[in-house]
PDB file of C-alpha atoms and ligand atoms in Angstrom:
ATOM      1  CA  MET C   3      78.783 165.480 155.431  1.00  0.00           C
ATOM      2  CA  THR C   4      79.512 161.898 155.937  1.00  0.00           C
ATOM      3  CA  LEU C   5      83.083 160.681 156.839  1.00  0.00           C
ATOM      4  CA  TYR C   6      83.491 159.318 153.258  1.00  0.00           C
ATOM      5  CA  ASP C   7      82.517 162.835 151.894  1.00  0.00           C
ATOM      6  CA  THR C   8      85.019 164.493 153.916  1.00  0.00           C
ATOM      7  CA  VAL C   9      87.630 161.780 153.216  1.00  0.00           C
ATOM      8  CA  LYS C  10      86.944 162.103 149.423  1.00  0.00           C
ATOM      9  CA  GLU C  11      86.991 166.129 149.592  1.00  0.00           C
ATOM     10  CA  VAL C  12      90.433 165.848 151.305  1.00  0.00           C
ATOM     11  CA  ILE C  13      91.901 163.443 148.903  1.00  0.00           C
ATOM     12  CA  HIS C  14      90.345 165.266 145.713  1.00  0.00           C
ATOM     13  CA  SER C  15      91.441 168.752 147.074  1.00  0.00           C
ATOM     14  CA  ARG C  16      95.047 168.114 147.967  1.00  0.00           C
ATOM     15  CA  ARG C  17      97.703 169.371 145.443  1.00  0.00           C
ATOM     16  CA  SER C  18     101.445 169.217 144.916  1.00  0.00           C
ATOM     17  CA  VAL C  19     102.489 172.803 146.062  1.00  0.00           C
ATOM     18  CA  ARG C  20     105.572 174.178 145.169  1.00  0.00           C
ATOM     19  CA  ARG C  21     105.537 177.782 146.206  1.00  0.00           C
ATOM     20  CA  PHE C  22     105.175 178.807 149.723  1.00  0.00           C
ATOM     21  CA  THR C  23     104.664 181.927 151.941  1.00  0.00           C
ATOM     22  CA  GLU C  24     107.129 182.853 154.627  1.00  0.00           C
ATOM     23  CA  GLN C  25     104.748 181.616 157.224  1.00  0.00           C
ATOM     24  CA  PRO C  26     106.804 179.109 159.441  1.00  0.00           C
ATOM     25  CA  VAL C  27     105.396 175.686 160.501  1.00  0.00           C
ATOM     26  CA  ALA C  28     104.976 174.949 164.219  1.00  0.00           C
ATOM     27  CA  VAL C  29     106.871 171.963 165.327  1.00  0.00           C
ATOM     28  CA  GLU C  30     103.556 170.919 167.191  1.00  0.00           C
ATOM     29  CA  ASP C  31     101.962 170.582 163.598  1.00  0.00           C
ATOM     30  CA  VAL C  32     104.904 168.784 162.490  1.00  0.00           C
ATOM     31  CA  LYS C  33     104.442 166.239 165.451  1.00  0.00           C
ATOM     32  CA  GLU C  34     100.892 166.022 164.606  1.00  0.00           C
ATOM     33  CA  LEU C  35     101.474 165.162 161.306  1.00  0.00           C
ATOM     34  CA  ILE C  36     103.892 162.536 162.123  1.00  0.00           C
ATOM     35  CA  ASP C  37     101.397 161.011 164.266  1.00  0.00           C
ATOM     36  CA  CYS C  38      99.002 160.542 161.559  1.00  0.00           C
ATOM     37  CA  ALA C  39     101.824 159.016 159.288  1.00  0.00           C
ATOM     38  CA  ARG C  40     102.542 156.355 161.737  1.00  0.00           C
ATOM     39  CA  TYR C  41      98.978 155.076 161.877  1.00  0.00           C
ATOM     40  CA  ALA C  42      99.575 153.877 158.038  1.00  0.00           C
ATOM     41  CA  PRO C  43      99.513 150.041 157.822  1.00  0.00           C
ATOM     42  CA  SER C  44     102.881 148.245 157.489  1.00  0.00           C
ATOM     43  CA  ASP C  45     103.907 144.836 156.655  1.00  0.00           C
ATOM     44  CA  THR C  46     103.541 142.694 159.742  1.00  0.00           C
ATOM     45  CA  ASN C  47     103.345 146.180 161.585  1.00  0.00           C
ATOM     46  CA  SER C  48     106.990 146.550 161.056  1.00  0.00           C
ATOM     47  CA  GLN C  49     106.647 150.351 160.853  1.00  0.00           C
ATOM     48  CA  THR C  50     109.586 150.539 158.426  1.00  0.00           C
ATOM     49  CA  TRP C  51     109.583 154.588 158.425  1.00  0.00           C
ATOM     50  CA  GLU C  52     111.636 157.377 160.218  1.00  0.00           C
ATOM     51  CA  PHE C  53     111.146 161.013 159.423  1.00  0.00           C
ATOM     52  CA  ILE C  54     113.765 164.136 159.734  1.00  0.00           C
ATOM     53  CA  ALA C  55     112.230 167.365 159.609  1.00  0.00           C
ATOM     54  CA  VAL C  56     114.630 169.888 158.382  1.00  0.00           C
ATOM     55  CA  MET C  57     113.233 173.261 159.600  1.00  0.00           C
ATOM     56  CA  ASN C  58     116.306 175.200 159.050  1.00  0.00           C
ATOM     57  CA  ARG C  59     116.406 177.409 155.866  1.00  0.00           C
ATOM     58  CA  GLU C  60     120.018 177.417 155.613  1.00  0.00           C
ATOM     59  CA  ARG C  61     120.040 173.443 155.928  1.00  0.00           C
ATOM     60  CA  ILE C  62     117.182 173.361 153.108  1.00  0.00           C
ATOM     61  CA  ARG C  63     119.265 175.769 150.999  1.00  0.00           C
ATOM     62  CA  GLN C  64     122.152 173.404 151.387  1.00  0.00           C
ATOM     63  CA  ILE C  65     120.132 170.500 149.991  1.00  0.00           C
ATOM     64  CA  GLU C  66     118.954 172.450 147.208  1.00  0.00           C
ATOM     65  CA  GLN C  67     122.572 173.255 146.322  1.00  0.00           C
ATOM     66  CA  MET C  68     123.665 169.646 146.594  1.00  0.00           C
ATOM     67  CA  THR C  69     120.753 168.577 144.172  1.00  0.00           C
ATOM     68  CA  TRP C  70     121.809 171.238 141.719  1.00  0.00           C
ATOM     69  CA  ASP C  71     125.539 170.194 142.059  1.00  0.00           C
ATOM     70  CA  ALA C  72     124.699 166.518 141.183  1.00  0.00           C
ATOM     71  CA  LEU C  73     122.362 167.774 138.265  1.00  0.00           C
ATOM     72  CA  HIS C  74     124.956 169.633 136.821  1.00  0.00           C
ATOM     73  CA  ALA C  75     127.803 166.849 137.155  1.00  0.00           C
ATOM     74  CA  LYS C  76     125.103 164.556 135.416  1.00  0.00           C
ATOM     75  CA  ALA C  77     124.610 167.116 132.505  1.00  0.00           C
ATOM     76  CA  ALA C  78     128.176 167.336 131.808  1.00  0.00           C
ATOM     77  CA  GLU C  79     128.604 163.556 131.960  1.00  0.00           C
ATOM     78  CA  ALA C  80     125.791 163.551 129.241  1.00  0.00           C
ATOM     79  CA  GLU C  81     127.399 166.129 127.253  1.00  0.00           C
ATOM     80  CA  LYS C  82     130.756 164.594 127.224  1.00  0.00           C
ATOM     81  CA  ARG C  83     128.776 161.727 125.569  1.00  0.00           C
ATOM     82  CA  GLY C  84     127.448 163.831 123.000  1.00  0.00           C
ATOM     83  CA  LEU C  85     123.864 164.026 124.534  1.00  0.00           C
ATOM     84  CA  THR C  86     123.788 167.693 124.281  1.00  0.00           C
ATOM     85  CA  LYS C  87     119.920 168.278 123.843  1.00  0.00           C
ATOM     86  CA  GLU C  88     119.370 165.811 126.732  1.00  0.00           C
ATOM     87  CA  ALA C  89     121.694 167.527 129.006  1.00  0.00           C
ATOM     88  CA  ARG C  90     120.197 170.893 128.161  1.00  0.00           C
ATOM     89  CA  LEU C  91     116.653 169.560 129.098  1.00  0.00           C
ATOM     90  CA  LEU C  92     118.190 168.097 132.265  1.00  0.00           C
ATOM     91  CA  VAL C  93     119.226 171.209 133.599  1.00  0.00           C
ATOM     92  CA  LYS C  94     116.107 173.327 132.120  1.00  0.00           C
ATOM     93  CA  SER C  95     113.223 170.831 132.979  1.00  0.00           C
ATOM     94  CA  PHE C  96     114.335 168.600 135.484  1.00  0.00           C
ATOM     95  CA  GLY C  97     116.205 170.959 137.570  1.00  0.00           C
ATOM     96  CA  PRO C  98     113.417 173.334 138.659  1.00  0.00           C
ATOM     97  CA  TYR C  99     111.159 170.336 139.053  1.00  0.00           C
ATOM     98  CA  ALA C 100     114.098 168.526 141.415  1.00  0.00           C
ATOM     99  CA  THR C 101     114.539 171.728 143.464  1.00  0.00           C
ATOM    100  CA  ALA C 102     110.819 172.725 143.919  1.00  0.00           C
ATOM    101  CA  PHE C 103     111.326 172.926 147.561  1.00  0.00           C
ATOM    102  CA  SER C 104     113.668 175.709 147.941  1.00  0.00           C
ATOM    103  CA  ASP C 105     111.226 178.391 149.577  1.00  0.00           C
ATOM    104  CA  ALA C 106     109.646 175.791 151.729  1.00  0.00           C
ATOM    105  CA  PRO C 107     109.993 176.429 155.624  1.00  0.00           C
ATOM    106  CA  VAL C 108     110.134 172.573 156.217  1.00  0.00           C
ATOM    107  CA  LEU C 109     111.509 169.768 154.430  1.00  0.00           C
ATOM    108  CA  ILE C 110     110.625 166.251 155.754  1.00  0.00           C
ATOM    109  CA  ILE C 111     112.870 163.382 154.587  1.00  0.00           C
ATOM    110  CA  GLY C 112     110.997 160.403 154.392  1.00  0.00           C
ATOM    111  CA  LEU C 113     113.410 157.080 155.025  1.00  0.00           C
ATOM    112  CA  ALA C 114     112.622 153.397 155.056  1.00  0.00           C
ATOM    113  CA  THR C 115     114.104 151.177 157.640  1.00  0.00           C
ATOM    114  CA  PRO C 116     114.983 147.697 156.890  1.00  0.00           C
ATOM    115  CA  TYR C 117     112.543 145.269 156.916  1.00  0.00           C
ATOM    116  CA  THR C 118     112.610 142.661 159.759  1.00  0.00           C
ATOM    117  CA  SER C 119     110.029 140.144 160.942  1.00  0.00           C
ATOM    118  CA  LYS C 120     109.577 137.144 162.925  1.00  0.00           C
ATOM    119  CA  PHE C 121     108.492 135.585 159.465  1.00  0.00           C
ATOM    120  CA  ARG C 122     111.687 136.826 157.785  1.00  0.00           C
ATOM    121  CA  ASP C 123     113.770 135.259 160.642  1.00  0.00           C
ATOM    122  CA  ARG C 124     112.200 132.144 160.953  1.00  0.00           C
ATOM    123  CA  ILE C 125     110.814 131.192 157.325  1.00  0.00           C
ATOM    124  CA  PHE C 126     111.862 133.766 154.848  1.00  0.00           C
ATOM    125  CA  ASP C 127     115.503 133.949 155.103  1.00  0.00           C
ATOM    126  CA  PRO C 128     116.446 130.275 155.825  1.00  0.00           C
ATOM    127  CA  ILE C 129     114.550 129.177 152.536  1.00  0.00           C
ATOM    128  CA  GLN C 130     115.879 132.456 150.628  1.00  0.00           C
ATOM    129  CA  PHE C 131     112.358 133.046 149.881  1.00  0.00           C
ATOM    130  CA  VAL C 132     113.062 136.335 147.674  1.00  0.00           C
ATOM    131  CA  PRO C 133     116.228 138.075 146.594  1.00  0.00           C
ATOM    132  CA  GLU C 134     117.442 140.628 149.209  1.00  0.00           C
ATOM    133  CA  ALA C 135     116.469 143.353 146.883  1.00  0.00           C
ATOM    134  CA  VAL C 136     112.833 142.537 147.385  1.00  0.00           C
ATOM    135  CA  TRP C 137     113.171 143.042 151.122  1.00  0.00           C
ATOM    136  CA  GLU C 138     114.777 146.361 150.448  1.00  0.00           C
ATOM    137  CA  GLU C 139     111.570 147.487 148.491  1.00  0.00           C
ATOM    138  CA  GLU C 140     109.289 146.078 151.494  1.00  0.00           C
ATOM    139  CA  GLY C 141     110.205 148.870 153.843  1.00  0.00           C
ATOM    140  CA  ILE C 142     109.810 151.391 150.895  1.00  0.00           C
ATOM    141  CA  LYS C 143     106.133 150.362 150.473  1.00  0.00           C
ATOM    142  CA  SER C 144     105.091 151.108 154.165  1.00  0.00           C
ATOM    143  CA  SER C 145     106.833 154.372 154.136  1.00  0.00           C
ATOM    144  CA  CYS C 146     104.987 155.439 151.092  1.00  0.00           C
ATOM    145  CA  LEU C 147     101.869 154.738 152.700  1.00  0.00           C
ATOM    146  CA  ALA C 148     103.117 156.791 155.646  1.00  0.00           C
ATOM    147  CA  LEU C 149     103.978 159.903 153.610  1.00  0.00           C
ATOM    148  CA  GLN C 150     100.596 159.746 152.040  1.00  0.00           C
ATOM    149  CA  ASN C 151      98.902 159.818 155.344  1.00  0.00           C
ATOM    150  CA  LEU C 152     101.210 162.733 156.278  1.00  0.00           C
ATOM    151  CA  MET C 153     100.386 164.748 152.947  1.00  0.00           C
ATOM    152  CA  LEU C 154      96.496 164.289 153.454  1.00  0.00           C
ATOM    153  CA  ALA C 155      96.691 165.347 156.983  1.00  0.00           C
ATOM    154  CA  ALA C 156      98.936 168.236 156.254  1.00  0.00           C
ATOM    155  CA  HIS C 157      96.230 169.359 153.574  1.00  0.00           C
ATOM    156  CA  ALA C 158      93.429 168.699 155.902  1.00  0.00           C
ATOM    157  CA  ARG C 159      95.033 170.890 158.457  1.00  0.00           C
ATOM    158  CA  GLY C 160      95.600 173.733 156.024  1.00  0.00           C
ATOM    159  CA  LEU C 161      99.160 173.005 155.276  1.00  0.00           C
ATOM    160  CA  ALA C 162     100.650 172.384 151.855  1.00  0.00           C
ATOM    161  CA  THR C 163     103.119 169.574 150.356  1.00  0.00           C
ATOM    162  CA  CYS C 164     104.972 168.325 147.951  1.00  0.00           C
ATOM    163  CA  PRO C 165     106.299 164.646 147.271  1.00  0.00           C
ATOM    164  CA  MET C 166     109.562 164.837 145.599  1.00  0.00           C
ATOM    165  CA  THR C 167     112.121 161.977 144.512  1.00  0.00           C
ATOM    166  CA  GLY C 168     113.965 164.389 142.358  1.00  0.00           C
ATOM    167  CA  PRO C 169     116.468 165.291 145.125  1.00  0.00           C
ATOM    168  CA  VAL C 170     116.632 161.723 146.034  1.00  0.00           C
ATOM    169  CA  LEU C 171     117.286 160.383 142.504  1.00  0.00           C
ATOM    170  CA  LEU C 172     120.186 163.100 142.246  1.00  0.00           C
ATOM    171  CA  ALA C 173     121.785 163.623 145.726  1.00  0.00           C
ATOM    172  CA  ALA C 174     120.615 160.718 147.961  1.00  0.00           C
ATOM    173  CA  ASP C 175     123.973 160.178 149.319  1.00  0.00           C
ATOM    174  CA  ALA C 176     124.957 163.619 149.897  1.00  0.00           C
ATOM    175  CA  ILE C 177     121.806 164.052 151.620  1.00  0.00           C
ATOM    176  CA  LYS C 178     122.415 161.005 153.891  1.00  0.00           C
ATOM    177  CA  SER C 179     125.909 162.642 154.731  1.00  0.00           C
ATOM    178  CA  LEU C 180     124.937 165.846 155.442  1.00  0.00           C
ATOM    179  CA  LEU C 181     122.235 164.786 157.930  1.00  0.00           C
ATOM    180  CA  ASP C 182     124.055 161.904 159.472  1.00  0.00           C
ATOM    181  CA  ILE C 183     121.449 159.272 158.199  1.00  0.00           C
ATOM    182  CA  PRO C 184     122.819 155.684 159.213  1.00  0.00           C
ATOM    183  CA  PRO C 185     124.012 153.772 155.882  1.00  0.00           C
ATOM    184  CA  ASP C 186     120.757 151.224 156.347  1.00  0.00           C
ATOM    185  CA  ARG C 187     118.246 153.541 156.123  1.00  0.00           C
ATOM    186  CA  GLN C 188     117.003 154.177 152.516  1.00  0.00           C
ATOM    187  CA  VAL C 189     115.985 158.108 151.657  1.00  0.00           C
ATOM    188  CA  ASN C 190     112.570 157.201 150.155  1.00  0.00           C
ATOM    189  CA  MET C 191     111.213 160.700 149.074  1.00  0.00           C
ATOM    190  CA  VAL C 192     111.378 163.983 150.454  1.00  0.00           C
ATOM    191  CA  LEU C 193     108.069 166.116 151.116  1.00  0.00           C
ATOM    192  CA  SER C 194     108.199 169.938 151.346  1.00  0.00           C
ATOM    193  CA  LEU C 195     105.782 171.264 153.818  1.00  0.00           C
ATOM    194  CA  GLY C 196     104.387 174.847 154.153  1.00  0.00           C
ATOM    195  CA  TYR C 197     101.655 177.403 153.853  1.00  0.00           C
ATOM    196  CA  ALA C 198     100.631 177.417 150.057  1.00  0.00           C
ATOM    197  CA  ALA C 199     101.497 180.764 148.320  1.00  0.00           C
ATOM    198  CA  ASP C 200      99.512 179.539 145.255  1.00  0.00           C
ATOM    199  CA  THR C 201      96.906 176.537 144.554  1.00  0.00           C
ATOM    200  CA  PRO C 202      98.007 174.593 141.270  1.00  0.00           C
ATOM    201  CA  ALA C 203      95.309 173.356 139.147  1.00  0.00           C
ATOM    202  CA  LYS C 204      93.815 170.104 139.327  1.00  0.00           C
ATOM    203  CA  LEU C 205      95.763 167.774 137.226  1.00  0.00           C
ATOM    204  CA  PRO C 206      93.600 165.161 135.207  1.00  0.00           C
ATOM    205  CA  ARG C 207      93.633 161.530 135.967  1.00  0.00           C
ATOM    206  CA  LYS C 208      93.222 158.630 134.128  1.00  0.00           C
ATOM    207  CA  PRO C 209      89.574 157.532 133.777  1.00  0.00           C
ATOM    208  CA  VAL C 210      88.315 154.627 136.187  1.00  0.00           C
ATOM    209  CA  GLU C 211      87.568 152.496 133.168  1.00  0.00           C
ATOM    210  CA  GLU C 212      91.159 152.809 131.968  1.00  0.00           C
ATOM    211  CA  ILE C 213      92.803 151.667 134.942  1.00  0.00           C
ATOM    212  CA  LEU C 214      90.340 149.199 136.571  1.00  0.00           C
ATOM    213  CA  ARG C 215      89.602 145.773 135.529  1.00  0.00           C
ATOM    214  CA  ILE C 216      87.095 143.953 137.335  1.00  0.00           C
ATOM    215  CA  ILE C 217      87.308 140.099 137.320  1.00  0.00           C
ATOM    216  CA  GLU C 218      83.815 138.464 137.881  1.00  0.00           C
TER     217      GLU C 218
HETATM  218  C1  LIG W 320     107.164 159.543 143.600  1.00  0.00           C
HETATM  219  C2  LIG W 320     107.042 160.970 143.433  1.00  0.00           C
HETATM  220  C3  LIG W 320     107.930 161.694 142.872  1.00  0.00           C
HETATM  221  C4  LIG W 320     107.595 162.984 142.691  1.00  0.00           C
HETATM  222  N1  LIG W 320     108.797 163.685 142.356  1.00  0.00           N
HETATM  223  C5  LIG W 320     108.397 165.033 142.415  1.00  0.00           C
HETATM  224  C6  LIG W 320     109.683 166.068 142.140  1.00  0.00           C
HETATM  225  O1  LIG W 320     110.943 165.742 142.195  1.00  0.00           O
HETATM  226  N2  LIG W 320     109.380 167.168 142.152  1.00  0.00           N
HETATM  227  C7  LIG W 320     108.239 168.082 141.889  1.00  0.00           C
HETATM  228  O2  LIG W 320     107.954 169.098 141.649  1.00  0.00           O
HETATM  229  N3  LIG W 320     107.092 167.053 142.019  1.00  0.00           N
HETATM  230  C8  LIG W 320     107.491 165.708 142.350  1.00  0.00           C
HETATM  231  N4  LIG W 320     105.939 164.718 142.326  1.00  0.00           N
HETATM  232  C9  LIG W 320     104.845 165.651 142.403  1.00  0.00           C
HETATM  233  C10 LIG W 320     104.072 165.266 141.108  1.00  0.00           C
HETATM  234  O3  LIG W 320     104.537 165.908 140.237  1.00  0.00           O
HETATM  235  C11 LIG W 320     102.582 165.488 141.434  1.00  0.00           C
HETATM  236  O4  LIG W 320     102.300 164.468 142.427  1.00  0.00           O
HETATM  237  C12 LIG W 320     101.674 165.174 140.143  1.00  0.00           C
HETATM  238  O5  LIG W 320     102.018 165.933 139.037  1.00  0.00           O
HETATM  239  C13 LIG W 320     100.222 165.195 140.415  1.00  0.00           C
HETATM  240  O6  LIG W 320      99.909 166.680 140.675  1.00  0.00           O
HETATM  241  P1  LIG W 320      98.915 166.690 142.091  1.00  0.00           P
HETATM  242  O7  LIG W 320      99.897 165.861 143.214  1.00  0.00           O
HETATM  243  O8  LIG W 320      99.113 168.069 142.425  1.00  0.00           O
HETATM  244  O9  LIG W 320      97.595 166.027 141.830  1.00  0.00           O
HETATM  245  C14 LIG W 320     106.470 163.634 142.723  1.00  0.00           C
HETATM  246  C15 LIG W 320     105.321 162.834 143.031  1.00  0.00           C
HETATM  247  C16 LIG W 320     105.579 161.562 143.574  1.00  0.00           C
HETATM  248  C17 LIG W 320     104.417 160.675 143.547  1.00  0.00           C
END
């Protein structure tokens, strides 16, 4: 097998896993995965990522509960505005999707730190190169790449993950406060991590011809 074959096999066989066995994950494994995450590329090597590994089931359950609480509050708001069907769907369909980490032994909170660089200090900020919101996204971009590294490394190591923004869209502020995350950190995504209890089907992808435009 060539290096390419191995990489392709890892990429193609990874799945988002939502059911985990009771088997705990070793701290050493988590550190190993973060070592792979941190070798992702980042804008001017700014490394705009940090990770919190929640390895306490009670804490993970608290995050699940906060997600459900926020979801029910949103559903109640929608119901009040007469959006009954949407409110029900939110609870019934999005609820389980946003909380699919509940039996994971580890929840990795993927943070994006503020993007700083010499370019920004010396050139971009003085000339107001782009609006502030663009810089907020800059940290997120590199953080996403690090999380993808982490997921592929976990899979190659026999572990399973699921990337999730459901809990972030619903309960980012509550998560920040529960875990003492400083205000300037953005909660990008959470990843459940553990040993898979099942292997979900390989979901189809759009054909290459549909998503690629070659300009010669
Ligand atoms: C940005 C992002 C957010 C996601 N949020 C959730 C989520 O909240 N809950 C969930 O169960 N899966 C979530 N997923 C996983 C996707 O559902 C999954 O990647 C997709 O269906 C393709 O399946 P696969 O990863 O097994 O190939 C998310 C994935 C991404 C990239």
